[in-house]
Amino acid sequence: MSNIDIISDKELQKGIREFLETAPDIYMAGVSVDTVIFGFHNDKLKALMLRFGNTPYFVLPGGYIRKEENLDAAAMRILQERTALKNIYLEQFYTAGNTNRSKEEVALELTQKMIGTIPNSNWFTQRFVSVCYYALVDDTKVNPVTEIFFTEVKWFDVNKLPKVLYDHDAIINKALKRLQADLDEKLVGFNLMSETFTMGQLQKLYEAVYQKKFVRTNFQRKILSLGVLERLEKQYSGKSHKAPYLYRFVKTS
Amino acid sequence: MSNIDIISDKELQKGIREFLETAPDIYMAGVSVDTVIFGFHNDKLKALMLRFGNTPYFVLPGGYIRKEENLDAAAMRILQERTALKNIYLEQFYTAGNTNRSKEEVALELTQKMIGTIPNSNWFTQRFVSVCYYALVDDTKVNPVTEIFFTEVKWFDVNKLPKVLYDHDAIINKALKRLQADLDEKLVGFNLMSETFTMGQLQKLYEAVYQKKFVRTNFQRKILSLGVLERLEKQYSGKSHKAPYLYRFVKTS
DNA sequence: ATCTATTGTATCAAAATGATACAATAAAGT
DNA sequence: ACTTTATTGTATCATTTTGATACAATAGAT
């Protein structure tokens, strides 16, 4: 183990100790928030995950609820801390509350290894009920923020998740199911796109979310019939074929 | 105030004091469960509510999570305590977490009046994040269970709710929205009916849930086309007109 | 036997969806 | 300038689903 590693570990220990001391005064005990942050690039639906210390495991961005803070506000704060974005589309979809969900052997062992001796019973070892939200972001605007414990922030194809801790893979799947329902119902898809987009790009998004193909011509007819798109100028890609129109979602509210 | 009232209040006080002493050892702090128990009678969708002490206010059946108990199990236990039913259809739909939701003036004042002096800061005055479930029950099988604090258990038309405490009216409305989505998607309606039923009764249920009328003939065609009903014998009501068939849901799983 | 209220099924029109054909077009190749 | 290629936008036809209405069947009451 190199010098740098040791220094970094010591800093980590100090940070953790500080957190352990202050957390019980600042946050509600027993309740946490986890967020599934969906993004869309390379025609794939992705979720943002954090590397757990220097292990090969990843976890969802999460945090705790300040004692005088509303639950939704806590979720939004946690999201903003991680993406440096404002006005994010955020939807609560599930609350996980099995007793064994935070008692994962691997996580405890890894924590112990990384941060050394800390009180046997502490903030992290308590039972948490976790309220889960999903967020839809335009990934081109996200500025992933790392921190001392979560040194890497990475997008993962929802179909190619890494090793994850706790029940976070099950949570992502629940989030996806809910997103599928909401995409039809509330037309929330544009939150995943840039301001303007072509019909082809939108179709790719729908195909990624529903994990199935749509017939191009019928998809276009269906979407246009919803009357929520405004047709803009054409987008010339330089390719030698007909250029598609750009569209923008119009708020009907 | 009569003697009987005074005696009852003293018993109540004793019960509450006992609860306040033991609760922190038994239950998770900061997290509660509320349940919207839907039933169907007189062609109306109803929710079961509890009278708050001897006040004119009602609340949803709720409770706390034992320290070693899964969240879903806690919801099921609370439900069974209140309805004396097993195998209830139960679905988590929302978690309420505004800071002001348990700080309702009326509730605090009423509690104070009813149970007299108790510690100023206690189990009930802490902030709770409440995980909400809805349940679908065949109301003919429900045996509403009262207790010392909730002396009356009553079904209310979801469109004619009484005065409620906290955010429980908003929670019922969220539950209804979710039920509407699930009725289409998962065909959960039969949990609200008795074992056998006529097409007319089923239609009344759908009309109560969606709060709109359906055309009888088209409703029948649509439901039968789903292939989830088994047609049984006719039901002779004694009325002077054609008797309808009885149906039963068949599990396809 | 007739009447009334209701139920079950059929029928036709309208709307939505699925499958396919085809014209329009942006740029590259000749 | 003409042709070619890849893609896009729209049209068309068949099929399915939905909405509206007609009508025959039937359990009793008169």
Coordinates of C-alpha atoms (C1' of nucleotides) in Angstrom, one line a residue:
Chain A
M1 CA 0.0 0.0 0.0
S2 CA 1.5 3.3 -1.1
N3 CA 1.9 6.4 1.1
I4 CA -0.8 8.2 -0.8
D5 CA -3.2 5.5 0.1
I6 CA -2.4 5.7 3.7
I7 CA -2.8 9.4 3.9
S8 CA -6.0 9.2 2.0
D9 CA -7.3 6.5 4.4
K10 CA -6.4 8.7 7.4
E11 CA -8.3 11.6 5.9
L12 CA -11.2 9.3 5.3
Q13 CA -11.1 8.1 8.9
K14 CA -11.1 11.7 10.2
G15 CA -14.1 12.6 7.9
I16 CA -16.0 9.6 9.0
R17 CA -15.4 10.2 12.7
E18 CA -16.6 13.7 12.3
F19 CA -19.7 12.5 10.5
L20 CA -20.5 9.9 13.1
E21 CA -20.3 12.5 15.9
T22 CA -22.5 15.1 14.3
A23 CA -25.0 13.0 12.3
P24 CA -27.3 12.1 15.2
D25 CA -27.8 15.8 15.9
I26 CA -28.4 16.8 12.4
Y27 CA -30.4 13.9 10.8
M28 CA -33.4 11.9 11.5
A29 CA -32.4 8.4 12.7
G30 CA -33.7 5.3 11.0
V31 CA -34.7 7.0 7.7
S32 CA -32.6 7.5 4.6
V33 CA -33.2 8.5 1.0
D34 CA -31.9 6.7 -2.1
T35 CA -32.1 8.1 -5.5
V36 CA -32.0 6.4 -8.9
I37 CA -30.8 9.1 -11.3
F38 CA -31.7 8.2 -14.9
G39 CA -29.9 9.6 -17.9
F40 CA -29.9 8.8 -21.6
H41 CA -26.9 8.6 -23.8
N42 CA -25.7 6.4 -26.6
D43 CA -29.2 5.2 -27.0
K44 CA -29.0 3.6 -23.6
L45 CA -30.9 4.3 -20.4
K46 CA -28.3 4.8 -17.6
A47 CA -28.3 5.2 -13.9
L48 CA -25.7 7.1 -11.9
M49 CA -23.9 5.2 -9.2
L50 CA -21.1 5.8 -6.8
R51 CA -18.1 3.6 -6.1
F52 CA -18.1 2.4 -2.5
G53 CA -14.7 3.6 -1.2
N54 CA -12.0 1.9 -3.2
T55 CA -13.9 -1.4 -3.6
P56 CA -15.3 -2.8 -6.8
Y57 CA -18.8 -2.2 -5.5
F58 CA -21.2 0.6 -6.4
V59 CA -24.2 2.1 -4.6
L60 CA -27.0 4.5 -5.4
P61 CA -26.6 8.2 -4.4
G62 CA -28.2 8.6 -1.0
G63 CA -28.3 10.5 2.1
Y64 CA -30.2 11.5 5.2
I65 CA -33.0 13.8 6.2
R66 CA -32.3 16.9 8.2
K67 CA -34.4 17.1 11.3
E68 CA -36.3 20.1 10.1
E69 CA -36.3 19.3 6.4
N70 CA -39.2 17.9 4.4
L71 CA -38.7 14.5 2.9
D72 CA -39.0 15.7 -0.7
A73 CA -36.7 18.6 0.0
A74 CA -34.1 16.1 1.4
A75 CA -34.3 14.1 -1.8
M76 CA -33.9 17.2 -4.0
R77 CA -30.9 18.3 -1.9
I78 CA -29.2 15.0 -2.1
L79 CA -29.7 15.0 -5.9
Q80 CA -28.3 18.5 -6.3
E81 CA -25.3 17.7 -4.2
R82 CA -24.5 14.9 -6.6
T83 CA -25.4 16.4 -10.0
A84 CA -25.0 20.1 -9.4
L85 CA -28.4 20.6 -11.2
K86 CA -31.5 22.6 -10.4
N87 CA -35.1 21.9 -11.3
I88 CA -34.8 18.2 -11.6
Y89 CA -37.8 16.0 -12.3
L90 CA -38.1 13.9 -9.1
E91 CA -40.6 11.2 -8.2
Q92 CA -40.9 9.1 -5.1
F93 CA -41.6 5.5 -6.1
Y94 CA -40.9 3.1 -3.2
T95 CA -39.8 2.7 0.4
A96 CA -37.5 -0.2 1.3
G97 CA -37.8 -1.5 4.8
N98 CA -36.6 -5.0 5.2
T99 CA -34.6 -5.5 8.4
N100 CA -31.7 -7.2 6.6
R101 CA -31.3 -4.6 3.9
S102 CA -28.6 -2.6 5.7
K103 CA -26.9 -5.5 7.3
E104 CA -25.1 -6.7 4.2
E105 CA -21.9 -8.5 5.3
V106 CA -19.9 -7.2 2.4
A107 CA -20.6 -3.5 3.2
L108 CA -19.8 -3.8 6.9
E109 CA -16.6 -5.7 6.2
L110 CA -15.5 -3.2 3.6
T111 CA -16.3 -0.2 5.7
Q112 CA -14.3 -1.8 8.6
K113 CA -11.4 -2.5 6.3
M114 CA -11.4 1.0 4.8
I115 CA -11.9 3.2 7.7
G116 CA -10.4 1.2 10.4
T117 CA -11.7 0.9 14.0
I118 CA -14.8 2.9 14.7
P119 CA -17.4 2.3 17.4
N120 CA -18.9 -1.2 16.9
S121 CA -22.4 0.2 17.0
N122 CA -22.7 3.4 15.1
W123 CA -24.8 5.5 12.7
F124 CA -24.1 3.2 9.8
T125 CA -25.0 0.0 11.5
Q126 CA -28.4 1.1 12.6
R127 CA -31.5 -0.1 10.8
F128 CA -32.6 2.3 8.0
V129 CA -35.9 2.5 6.2
S130 CA -35.0 4.1 2.9
V131 CA -37.4 6.2 0.8
C132 CA -36.5 5.9 -2.8
Y133 CA -36.9 8.5 -5.5
Y134 CA -36.1 8.4 -9.2
A135 CA -34.8 11.5 -11.1
L136 CA -34.8 12.2 -14.8
V137 CA -31.9 14.4 -16.0
D138 CA -30.5 15.7 -19.2
D139 CA -27.1 13.9 -18.8
T140 CA -25.3 16.5 -20.9
K141 CA -26.0 19.0 -18.1
V142 CA -24.9 16.8 -15.2
N143 CA -21.7 17.6 -13.4
P144 CA -21.1 14.5 -11.3
V145 CA -19.7 15.4 -7.9
T146 CA -17.4 13.0 -6.1
E147 CA -16.4 13.2 -2.4
I148 CA -14.0 11.7 0.0
F149 CA -15.8 8.4 0.4
F150 CA -17.4 8.1 -3.0
T151 CA -14.4 8.7 -5.2
E152 CA -16.0 7.8 -8.5
V153 CA -19.3 8.6 -10.0
K154 CA -20.3 6.6 -13.1
W155 CA -23.2 6.0 -15.4
F156 CA -24.2 2.4 -15.9
D157 CA -26.5 0.9 -18.5
V158 CA -29.5 -0.3 -16.5
N159 CA -29.0 -3.7 -18.1
K160 CA -25.4 -3.9 -17.3
L161 CA -25.1 -3.0 -13.6
P162 CA -21.9 -3.5 -11.7
K163 CA -21.7 -5.3 -8.4
V164 CA -23.9 -3.4 -6.1
L165 CA -24.3 -3.3 -2.4
Y166 CA -27.5 -3.7 -0.3
D167 CA -30.8 -4.1 -2.3
H168 CA -29.8 -1.3 -4.7
D169 CA -30.2 -3.5 -7.8
A170 CA -33.8 -4.4 -6.8
I171 CA -34.4 -0.7 -6.2
I172 CA -33.2 0.2 -9.7
N173 CA -35.5 -2.4 -11.2
K174 CA -38.5 -1.0 -9.3
A175 CA -37.6 2.5 -10.5
L176 CA -37.5 1.3 -14.1
K177 CA -40.9 -0.3 -13.8
R178 CA -42.3 2.9 -12.4
L179 CA -40.6 5.0 -15.1
Q180 CA -42.3 2.8 -17.7
A181 CA -45.7 3.5 -16.2
D182 CA -45.0 7.2 -15.9
L183 CA -43.6 7.7 -19.4
D184 CA -47.0 6.6 -20.9
E185 CA -49.1 8.4 -18.4
K186 CA -47.4 11.7 -17.7
L187 CA -45.1 12.0 -20.8
V188 CA -42.1 12.7 -18.6
G189 CA -39.7 11.6 -21.2
F190 CA -38.5 15.0 -22.3
N191 CA -36.8 15.4 -18.9
L192 CA -34.2 12.9 -20.2
M193 CA -33.7 14.8 -23.5
S194 CA -31.9 18.0 -24.4
E195 CA -34.2 20.9 -25.2
T196 CA -34.6 19.9 -28.9
F197 CA -34.4 16.5 -30.4
T198 CA -35.4 14.5 -33.5
M199 CA -38.1 11.9 -33.6
G200 CA -35.5 9.2 -34.1
Q201 CA -33.8 10.2 -30.8
L202 CA -37.1 10.2 -29.0
Q203 CA -37.9 6.7 -30.4
K204 CA -34.5 5.4 -29.1
L205 CA -35.4 6.7 -25.7
Y206 CA -38.8 4.9 -25.7
E207 CA -37.1 1.8 -26.9
A208 CA -34.5 2.0 -24.1
V209 CA -37.1 2.5 -21.4
Y210 CA -39.5 -0.2 -22.6
Q211 CA -36.7 -2.5 -23.9
K212 CA -38.5 -3.2 -27.1
K213 CA -38.6 -1.9 -30.7
F214 CA -41.3 0.3 -32.2
V215 CA -42.2 0.6 -35.8
R216 CA -40.8 4.0 -36.9
T217 CA -43.7 5.2 -38.9
N218 CA -46.3 4.2 -36.4
F219 CA -44.3 5.6 -33.5
Q220 CA -44.1 9.0 -35.2
R221 CA -47.8 9.0 -35.9
K222 CA -48.6 8.2 -32.3
I223 CA -46.4 10.7 -30.7
L224 CA -47.4 13.5 -33.1
S225 CA -51.1 12.8 -32.4
L226 CA -50.5 13.5 -28.7
G227 CA -50.1 17.2 -29.7
V228 CA -47.3 17.9 -27.2
L229 CA -44.5 18.5 -29.7
E230 CA -43.7 21.7 -31.6
R231 CA -41.9 21.2 -34.9
L232 CA -38.9 23.4 -35.3
E233 CA -36.3 23.7 -38.1
K234 CA -34.6 20.7 -39.7
Q235 CA -31.4 19.3 -38.4
Y236 CA -28.7 18.9 -41.0
S237 CA -26.2 16.2 -39.9
G238 CA -24.1 16.4 -43.0
K239 CA -25.1 12.8 -43.8
S240 CA -26.3 12.2 -47.4
H241 CA -29.9 11.7 -46.7
K242 CA -33.1 13.6 -45.8
A243 CA -32.7 15.7 -42.7
P244 CA -35.1 15.1 -39.8
Y245 CA -37.1 17.9 -38.1
L246 CA -36.2 19.0 -34.6
Y247 CA -38.9 19.0 -32.0
R248 CA -39.5 20.6 -28.6
F249 CA -42.0 19.7 -25.9
V250 CA -44.6 22.3 -25.3
K251 CA -46.1 22.7 -21.8
T252 CA -49.8 22.5 -21.9
S253 CA -50.5 22.9 -18.2
Chain B
M1 CA -68.6 15.2 32.8
S2 CA -70.1 11.9 34.1
N3 CA -68.3 9.4 36.4
I4 CA -68.1 6.9 33.6
D5 CA -66.2 9.4 31.5
I6 CA -63.7 10.2 34.3
I7 CA -63.0 6.5 34.9
S8 CA -62.6 5.9 31.2
D9 CA -60.2 8.8 31.0
K10 CA -58.1 7.5 33.8
E11 CA -57.8 4.1 32.2
L12 CA -56.9 5.8 29.0
Q13 CA -54.2 7.8 30.8
K14 CA -52.8 4.6 32.3
G15 CA -52.7 2.9 28.9
I16 CA -51.0 5.8 27.3
R17 CA -48.4 6.1 30.0
E18 CA -47.6 2.4 29.6
F19 CA -47.3 2.8 25.9
L20 CA -45.1 5.9 26.2
E21 CA -42.7 4.0 28.5
T22 CA -42.3 0.9 26.4
A23 CA -42.7 2.2 22.8
P24 CA -39.1 3.4 22.4
D25 CA -37.8 0.0 23.2
I26 CA -40.1 -1.9 21.0
Y27 CA -40.5 0.3 17.9
M28 CA -38.3 2.1 15.4
A29 CA -38.4 5.8 16.2
G30 CA -39.4 8.3 13.5
V31 CA -41.2 5.9 11.2
S32 CA -44.8 5.0 11.2
V33 CA -47.2 3.1 8.9
D34 CA -50.6 4.3 7.8
T35 CA -53.1 2.1 6.0
V36 CA -56.0 3.0 3.7
I37 CA -58.4 0.1 4.0
F38 CA -60.7 0.1 1.0
G39 CA -64.0 -1.7 1.1
F40 CA -67.1 -1.7 -1.2
H41 CA -70.7 -1.7 -0.2
N42 CA -73.9 -0.1 -1.2
D43 CA -72.2 0.6 -4.6
K44 CA -69.8 2.9 -2.9
L45 CA -66.0 2.8 -2.3
K46 CA -65.3 3.2 1.4
A47 CA -62.3 3.6 3.6
L48 CA -62.1 2.5 7.2
M49 CA -61.3 5.2 9.7
L50 CA -60.9 5.4 13.5
R51 CA -62.5 8.0 15.7
F52 CA -59.7 10.0 17.5
G53 CA -60.6 9.5 21.2
N54 CA -63.9 11.1 21.9
T55 CA -63.5 13.9 19.4
P56 CA -65.3 14.4 16.1
Y57 CA -62.1 13.8 14.2
F58 CA -61.1 10.6 12.4
V59 CA -57.7 9.1 11.4
L60 CA -56.4 6.3 9.3
P61 CA -55.5 3.0 11.0
G62 CA -51.8 3.2 11.7
G63 CA -49.0 1.9 13.9
Y64 CA -45.3 1.5 14.3
I65 CA -42.6 -0.9 13.1
R66 CA -41.1 -3.3 15.6
K67 CA -37.3 -3.1 15.7
E68 CA -36.8 -6.5 14.2
E69 CA -39.9 -6.5 11.9
N70 CA -39.9 -6.0 8.1
L71 CA -41.8 -2.9 6.9
D72 CA -44.3 -4.9 4.9
A73 CA -44.8 -7.3 7.8
A74 CA -45.6 -4.3 10.1
A75 CA -48.2 -3.1 7.7
M76 CA -49.8 -6.5 7.5
R77 CA -49.8 -6.8 11.3
I78 CA -51.4 -3.4 11.8
L79 CA -54.0 -4.3 9.2
Q80 CA -54.8 -7.6 10.9
E81 CA -55.0 -6.0 14.3
R82 CA -57.7 -3.7 12.9
T83 CA -59.7 -6.0 10.7
A84 CA -59.1 -9.5 12.1
L85 CA -58.4 -10.7 8.5
K86 CA -55.7 -12.9 7.0
N87 CA -54.3 -12.9 3.4
I88 CA -55.2 -9.3 2.7
Y89 CA -54.2 -7.6 -0.6
L90 CA -51.7 -4.9 0.5
E91 CA -49.8 -2.4 -1.6
Q92 CA -47.4 0.2 -0.5
F93 CA -48.1 3.5 -2.4
Y94 CA -46.6 6.5 -0.8
T95 CA -44.4 7.8 2.0
A96 CA -45.4 11.1 3.7
G97 CA -42.6 13.1 5.1
N98 CA -43.4 16.7 5.6
T99 CA -42.1 18.1 8.9
N100 CA -45.4 19.7 9.8
R101 CA -47.6 16.6 9.2
S102 CA -47.5 15.4 12.8
K103 CA -47.5 18.8 14.3
E104 CA -51.1 19.4 13.8
E105 CA -52.4 21.8 16.5
V106 CA -55.8 20.2 16.8
A107 CA -54.3 16.7 17.4
L108 CA -51.9 17.9 20.0
E109 CA -54.5 19.9 21.8
L110 CA -57.0 17.1 21.7
T111 CA -54.5 14.6 23.0
Q112 CA -53.6 16.9 25.8
K113 CA -57.3 17.4 26.7
M114 CA -58.1 13.8 26.7
I115 CA -55.2 12.1 28.4
G116 CA -54.2 15.0 30.7
T117 CA -50.6 15.7 31.6
I118 CA -48.0 13.6 30.0
P119 CA -44.3 14.5 29.3
N120 CA -44.2 17.6 27.1
S121 CA -41.9 15.9 24.6
N122 CA -42.8 12.3 24.1
W123 CA -43.3 9.5 21.5
F124 CA -46.3 11.2 19.9
T125 CA -44.7 14.6 19.5
Q126 CA -41.6 13.3 17.6
R127 CA -41.5 13.7 13.9
F128 CA -42.7 10.7 11.9
V129 CA -42.1 9.7 8.3
S130 CA -45.1 7.6 7.5
V131 CA -45.1 4.8 5.0
C132 CA -48.6 4.4 3.5
Y133 CA -50.2 1.2 2.3
Y134 CA -53.6 0.6 0.8
A135 CA -55.5 -2.6 1.4
L136 CA -58.4 -4.2 -0.5
V137 CA -60.8 -6.2 1.6
D138 CA -64.1 -8.0 1.2
D139 CA -66.0 -5.8 3.7
T140 CA -68.4 -8.6 4.6
K141 CA -65.5 -10.5 6.2
V142 CA -64.1 -7.5 8.1
N143 CA -64.5 -7.5 11.9
P144 CA -63.5 -3.9 12.9
V145 CA -61.6 -4.0 16.1
T146 CA -61.8 -1.0 18.5
E147 CA -59.5 -0.3 21.3
I148 CA -59.1 2.0 24.3
F149 CA -58.1 5.1 22.3
F150 CA -59.9 4.5 19.1
T151 CA -63.4 3.8 20.4
E152 CA -65.1 3.8 17.0
V153 CA -64.2 2.2 13.7
K154 CA -66.3 3.3 10.8
W155 CA -66.5 3.0 7.0
F156 CA -66.6 6.3 5.1
D157 CA -67.5 6.9 1.5
V158 CA -64.3 8.2 -0.1
N159 CA -66.2 11.2 -1.4
K160 CA -67.8 12.0 2.0
L161 CA -64.9 11.9 4.4
P162 CA -65.4 13.2 7.9
K163 CA -63.1 15.8 9.6
V164 CA -59.7 14.1 9.5
L165 CA -56.5 14.9 11.4
Y166 CA -53.0 15.3 9.9
D167 CA -52.6 14.8 6.1
H168 CA -54.9 11.8 6.1
D169 CA -57.3 13.1 3.5
A170 CA -54.5 13.8 1.1
I171 CA -53.2 10.3 1.7
I172 CA -56.6 8.7 0.9
N173 CA -56.7 10.6 -2.3
K174 CA -53.3 9.4 -3.3
A175 CA -54.4 5.9 -2.4
L176 CA -57.4 6.2 -4.7
K177 CA -55.3 7.4 -7.6
R178 CA -53.0 4.5 -7.2
L179 CA -55.9 2.1 -6.9
Q180 CA -57.3 3.4 -10.2
A181 CA -54.0 2.7 -11.9
D182 CA -53.7 -0.8 -10.4
L183 CA -57.3 -1.8 -11.1
D184 CA -56.6 -1.6 -14.8
E185 CA -53.1 -3.0 -14.7
K186 CA -53.3 -5.8 -12.2
L187 CA -57.0 -6.5 -12.1
V188 CA -57.0 -6.4 -8.3
G189 CA -60.7 -5.6 -8.1
F190 CA -61.8 -9.0 -7.0
N191 CA -60.1 -8.4 -3.7
L192 CA -62.9 -6.0 -2.9
M193 CA -65.7 -8.4 -3.9
S194 CA -67.1 -11.5 -2.4
E195 CA -66.1 -14.9 -3.9
T196 CA -68.8 -14.7 -6.5
F197 CA -70.5 -11.7 -8.0
T198 CA -72.6 -10.6 -11.0
M199 CA -71.4 -8.4 -13.9
G200 CA -73.6 -5.6 -12.6
Q201 CA -71.9 -5.6 -9.2
L202 CA -68.5 -5.6 -10.8
Q203 CA -69.5 -2.7 -13.0
K204 CA -70.7 -0.7 -9.9
L205 CA -67.3 -1.3 -8.4
Y206 CA -65.4 0.0 -11.4
E207 CA -67.8 3.0 -11.5
A208 CA -67.1 3.7 -7.8
V209 CA -63.3 3.5 -8.3
Y210 CA -63.1 5.6 -11.5
Q211 CA -66.0 7.8 -10.4
K212 CA -67.7 7.6 -13.8
K213 CA -70.3 5.5 -15.6
F214 CA -69.6 2.7 -18.1
V215 CA -71.9 1.5 -20.9
R216 CA -73.2 -1.8 -19.6
T217 CA -72.9 -3.8 -22.8
N218 CA -69.4 -2.6 -23.6
F219 CA -68.2 -3.1 -20.0
Q220 CA -69.3 -6.7 -20.1
R221 CA -67.7 -7.3 -23.5
K222 CA -64.4 -5.8 -22.3
I223 CA -64.3 -7.6 -19.0
L224 CA -65.2 -11.0 -20.5
S225 CA -62.5 -10.5 -23.2
L226 CA -59.8 -10.4 -20.5
G227 CA -60.4 -14.1 -19.9
V228 CA -60.1 -13.9 -16.1
L229 CA -63.7 -14.7 -15.2
E230 CA -65.3 -18.1 -14.8
R231 CA -69.1 -18.1 -15.4
L232 CA -71.0 -20.0 -12.7
E233 CA -74.7 -20.6 -12.2
K234 CA -77.4 -17.9 -12.5
Q235 CA -78.4 -15.9 -9.5
Y236 CA -82.1 -15.7 -9.0
S237 CA -83.0 -12.6 -7.0
G238 CA -86.8 -13.2 -7.0
K239 CA -87.2 -10.0 -9.1
S240 CA -89.3 -10.3 -12.2
H241 CA -86.7 -10.1 -14.8
K242 CA -83.9 -12.1 -16.4
A243 CA -81.4 -13.4 -13.8
P244 CA -77.7 -12.6 -14.2
Y245 CA -74.9 -15.1 -14.1
L246 CA -72.5 -15.3 -11.2
Y247 CA -68.8 -15.1 -11.9
R248 CA -65.6 -16.0 -10.1
F249 CA -62.1 -14.7 -10.8
V250 CA -59.7 -17.5 -11.9
K251 CA -56.1 -17.3 -11.0
T252 CA -53.9 -17.5 -14.0
S253 CA -50.5 -17.0 -12.3
Chain C
dA1 C1' -100.9 -14.8 -22.2
dT2 C1' -99.1 -10.4 -21.5
dC3 C1' -96.2 -7.0 -19.4
dT4 C1' -92.0 -5.1 -17.1
dA5 C1' -87.3 -4.8 -15.9
dT6 C1' -83.1 -6.5 -16.8
dT7 C1' -79.6 -9.4 -19.0
dG8 C1' -76.7 -11.3 -22.8
dT9 C1' -75.3 -11.0 -27.4
dA10 C1' -75.1 -9.0 -32.0
dT11 C1' -74.3 -5.3 -35.1
dC12 C1' -72.5 -1.2 -37.2
dA13 C1' -69.7 3.0 -37.0
dA14 C1' -65.7 5.3 -35.4
dA15 C1' -61.1 5.4 -33.6
dA16 C1' -56.7 3.3 -32.7
dT17 C1' -53.1 0.3 -34.1
dG18 C1' -50.2 -2.7 -37.1
dA19 C1' -48.0 -3.4 -41.5
dT20 C1' -46.5 -1.7 -45.8
dA21 C1' -45.8 1.3 -49.8
dC22 C1' -44.0 5.3 -51.5
dA23 C1' -42.5 10.0 -52.4
dA24 C1' -39.2 13.5 -50.7
dT25 C1' -34.5 14.8 -49.8
dA26 C1' -29.4 15.7 -48.3
dA27 C1' -25.2 14.7 -49.8
dA28 C1' -21.8 11.6 -52.1
dG29 C1' -20.4 9.3 -56.3
dT30 C1' -20.2 9.5 -61.3
Chain D
dA1 C1' -26.2 17.4 -64.0
dC2 C1' -27.6 12.9 -63.2
dT3 C1' -27.7 8.8 -60.3
dT4 C1' -27.3 6.5 -56.1
dT5 C1' -27.9 5.7 -51.1
dA6 C1' -29.7 6.2 -46.7
dT7 C1' -33.1 8.1 -44.2
dT8 C1' -37.4 10.7 -43.3
dG9 C1' -42.3 12.1 -43.6
dT10 C1' -46.8 10.8 -45.1
dA11 C1' -50.3 7.9 -47.0
dT12 C1' -52.9 3.7 -47.4
dC13 C1' -55.0 -0.6 -46.2
dA14 C1' -56.1 -4.3 -43.0
dT15 C1' -56.9 -5.5 -38.3
dT16 C1' -58.3 -4.6 -33.6
dT17 C1' -60.4 -2.0 -30.1
dT18 C1' -63.9 1.0 -28.6
dG19 C1' -68.5 3.4 -28.6
dA20 C1' -73.3 3.4 -29.5
dT21 C1' -77.5 1.0 -30.4
dA22 C1' -80.6 -2.8 -31.5
dC23 C1' -82.8 -6.7 -30.1
dA24 C1' -83.8 -11.3 -28.4
dA25 C1' -84.1 -14.0 -23.9
dT26 C1' -86.0 -14.5 -19.5
dA27 C1' -87.9 -14.3 -14.4
dG28 C1' -91.3 -13.2 -12.3
dA29 C1' -95.8 -10.0 -11.6
dT30 C1' -100.4 -9.0 -13.4

